[in-house]
Structures are given as C-alpha cells and as structure tokens.
Tab-separated table of C-alpha atoms in Angstrom:
chain	number	residue	atom	x	y	z
R	1	MET	CA	-135.274	-34.174	-129.355
R	2	ASP	CA	-132.116	-34.957	-127.385
R	3	ALA	CA	-129.548	-32.755	-129.091
R	4	LEU	CA	-126.479	-33.895	-127.122
R	5	TYR	CA	-125.949	-36.238	-124.192
R	6	PRO	CA	-123.154	-38.385	-122.765
R	7	ARG	CA	-123.202	-42.167	-123.085
R	8	LEU	CA	-121.113	-44.042	-120.532
R	9	LEU	CA	-119.546	-47.228	-121.871
R	10	VAL	CA	-119.610	-49.719	-119.021
R	11	THR	CA	-118.540	-53.277	-118.295
R	12	ARG	CA	-120.622	-53.777	-115.129
R	13	PHE	CA	-123.981	-52.859	-116.613
R	14	ALA	CA	-126.389	-54.031	-113.873
R	15	GLU	CA	-124.374	-52.378	-111.105
R	16	CYS	CA	-124.044	-49.129	-113.062
R	17	LEU	CA	-127.765	-49.132	-113.885
R	18	ARG	CA	-128.604	-49.478	-110.191
R	19	PHE	CA	-126.157	-46.711	-109.237
R	20	TYR	CA	-127.230	-44.161	-111.847
R	21	ASP	CA	-130.918	-44.939	-111.474
R	22	GLY	CA	-130.710	-44.279	-107.753
R	23	LEU	CA	-128.616	-41.143	-108.170
R	24	LEU	CA	-130.384	-39.577	-111.148
R	25	THR	CA	-133.935	-40.339	-110.045
R	26	GLY	CA	-133.344	-39.730	-106.344
R	27	VAL	CA	-131.291	-36.549	-106.609
R	28	LEU	CA	-132.252	-34.918	-109.904
R	29	GLY	CA	-135.782	-36.219	-110.405
R	30	ALA	CA	-134.857	-37.822	-113.738
R	31	HIS	CA	-136.717	-40.877	-115.003
R	32	LEU	CA	-135.482	-44.063	-116.622
R	33	THR	CA	-137.019	-44.153	-120.097
R	34	LYS	CA	-135.311	-47.342	-121.353
R	35	GLY	CA	-133.335	-50.103	-119.775
R	36	ALA	CA	-133.243	-53.135	-117.533
R	37	PRO	CA	-130.495	-54.767	-115.440
R	38	GLY	CA	-129.746	-57.245	-118.241
R	39	GLY	CA	-128.696	-54.376	-120.524
R	40	PRO	CA	-127.274	-53.582	-122.953
R	41	TYR	CA	-128.719	-50.031	-122.999
R	42	ALA	CA	-130.360	-47.630	-120.566
R	43	HIS	CA	-131.389	-43.996	-120.884
R	44	TRP	CA	-132.612	-41.322	-118.466
R	45	ASP	CA	-134.466	-38.121	-119.279
R	46	LEU	CA	-134.803	-35.003	-117.191
R	47	GLY	CA	-138.068	-33.454	-118.286
R	48	ASP	CA	-138.179	-34.026	-122.028
R	49	GLN	CA	-134.410	-33.930	-122.605
R	50	GLY	CA	-131.907	-36.767	-122.620
R	51	LEU	CA	-129.640	-36.712	-119.596
R	52	LEU	CA	-127.470	-39.842	-119.678
R	53	SER	CA	-127.220	-43.233	-121.350
R	54	LEU	CA	-125.391	-46.418	-120.419
R	55	PHE	CA	-124.176	-48.887	-123.039
R	56	GLU	CA	-122.269	-52.152	-122.792
R	57	ARG	CA	-118.703	-51.278	-123.760
R	58	SER	CA	-118.191	-54.566	-125.606
R	59	LEU	CA	-121.039	-53.692	-127.981
R	60	MET	CA	-119.609	-50.251	-128.747
R	61	ASP	CA	-116.179	-51.834	-129.223
R	62	ALA	CA	-117.760	-54.174	-131.788
R	63	VAL	CA	-119.322	-51.209	-133.624
R	64	THR	CA	-116.242	-48.980	-133.625
R	65	GLY	CA	-113.697	-51.726	-134.159
R	66	ALA	CA	-111.855	-51.107	-130.902
R	67	PRO	CA	-109.028	-51.542	-130.265
R	68	ARG	CA	-108.779	-48.920	-133.040
R	69	LEU	CA	-107.984	-46.407	-130.336
R	70	PRO	CA	-106.134	-43.132	-130.737
R	71	ALA	CA	-102.353	-43.375	-130.531
R	72	GLY	CA	-101.298	-43.192	-126.912
R	73	ALA	CA	-104.737	-44.054	-125.495
R	74	ALA	CA	-104.290	-45.199	-121.919
R	75	ARG	CA	-107.458	-47.319	-121.905
R	76	PRO	CA	-110.532	-48.120	-123.953
R	77	ASP	CA	-113.239	-45.514	-124.441
R	78	VAL	CA	-115.307	-44.895	-121.336
R	79	VAL	CA	-117.618	-42.237	-122.742
R	80	ALA	CA	-119.073	-41.233	-126.073
R	81	LEU	CA	-120.789	-37.952	-126.827
R	82	VAL	CA	-123.953	-38.600	-128.818
R	83	LEU	CA	-125.184	-35.885	-131.154
R	84	THR	CA	-128.650	-36.290	-132.677
R	85	VAL	CA	-128.703	-34.796	-136.167
R	86	GLU	CA	-131.064	-34.538	-139.122
R	87	ASP	CA	-128.608	-35.988	-141.662
R	88	VAL	CA	-125.795	-38.279	-140.473
R	89	GLU	CA	-123.923	-38.125	-143.787
R	90	GLU	CA	-123.860	-34.327	-143.883
R	91	ALA	CA	-122.931	-34.070	-140.203
R	92	ALA	CA	-120.022	-36.468	-140.750
R	93	LEU	CA	-118.771	-34.351	-143.659
R	94	VAL	CA	-118.942	-31.203	-141.520
R	95	ALA	CA	-117.089	-32.971	-138.693
R	96	VAL	CA	-114.299	-34.058	-141.052
R	97	ARG	CA	-113.988	-30.532	-142.482
R	98	HIS	CA	-113.414	-29.345	-138.921
R	99	GLY	CA	-110.775	-31.892	-137.927
R	100	GLY	CA	-112.755	-35.031	-137.062
R	101	ILE	CA	-111.760	-38.510	-138.190
R	102	VAL	CA	-114.467	-40.966	-139.238
R	103	ILE	CA	-113.850	-44.417	-137.765
R	104	VAL	CA	-117.204	-45.933	-138.819
R	105	PRO	CA	-118.959	-44.306	-141.786
R	106	PRO	CA	-122.720	-43.631	-141.790
R	107	THR	CA	-124.474	-46.942	-141.255
R	108	SER	CA	-128.092	-48.062	-140.855
R	109	ARG	CA	-128.713	-49.663	-137.455
R	110	PRO	CA	-132.263	-51.071	-137.460
R	111	GLU	CA	-131.384	-53.184	-134.407
R	112	TRP	CA	-131.018	-49.912	-132.453
R	113	GLY	CA	-134.410	-48.576	-133.538
R	114	PRO	CA	-136.553	-47.987	-136.607
R	115	GLY	CA	-134.739	-45.723	-139.052
R	116	CYS	CA	-131.636	-45.387	-136.870
R	117	ARG	CA	-128.441	-44.319	-138.651
R	118	THR	CA	-125.116	-43.630	-136.999
R	119	ALA	CA	-121.577	-42.594	-137.773
R	120	HIS	CA	-118.700	-42.793	-135.303
R	121	LEU	CA	-115.846	-40.298	-135.256
R	122	ARG	CA	-112.920	-39.145	-133.190
R	123	ASP	CA	-112.502	-35.480	-132.349
R	124	PRO	CA	-108.994	-33.985	-132.727
R	125	ASP	CA	-108.123	-35.139	-129.190
R	126	GLY	CA	-109.322	-38.723	-129.820
R	127	ASN	CA	-112.676	-38.584	-128.008
R	128	LEU	CA	-115.445	-40.820	-129.371
R	129	VAL	CA	-118.417	-39.026	-130.944
R	130	GLU	CA	-121.540	-40.702	-132.307
R	131	LEU	CA	-123.756	-38.931	-134.814
R	132	GLN	CA	-127.248	-40.419	-134.889
R	133	SER	CA	-130.575	-39.893	-136.555
R	134	TYR	CA	-133.948	-41.634	-136.352
C-alpha cells in the first residue's frame, strides 16, 4: 500500500508525463504503473511503493472548489500530499482535531476507482492534503 506520496498538479500534462517518465524511469528505475499522454492521471512506483503522481490541475480544482485557496495564496495549488488510510471519515476527524481544515468532506469517487473515497483538507499552513481509501 502507498502510505504517502506527492501528487503534482499540472497544466501541461503530456509534457510533464514525458519529463517525469524519462527522469524517474531512467535515473531511479521507477516504472509507470498508470497513465498516458492524454491524461488526466499518471503514477510511478519504485519497487512496490508509490513514488509520484501527476494530475490535471483543472480536475483537482473542480474537486476542491478552487479558487477556495488559503488567504494570501500566491498561486493555485501545485502539489497535494496523498495519504492512503483505512477510514477516510476517521482520518478527517483526526486531522481536524490537530489543526486541519476540511475543504471537501469524505466523498465516494467511483470514477477514480472501485470503492475510492476521498476527503480534501488544508494543513495549518494551507497545503492541500488528500485522504484516500480504496
């Protein structure tokens, strides 16, 4: 299971896919497990662990309701930390108890995969965090 990995939110998906595929596979020996130049999602593993994902920024903006950005944000989100959890609802409650702010409550996302549930939060500094389960 991929416990935690970064997801880059990109606007030039095909170019970024080509760049990261060349870099991650050629330098680190990672392998592309999902994705194609047409997007909107790509993912690389190193061994059996998630290493990096790409996602079309416009799709994440639609999910999170951007421009609901933190006060003083200089630009839209460019990265989200994705945390795979057993129970999205419980993880969201724990995050809130520790200073997180839920921007999208736990939601079923069958279009992202069978049984997928997510919640989107901001950490105390405004960074985007996705809690997910499958």
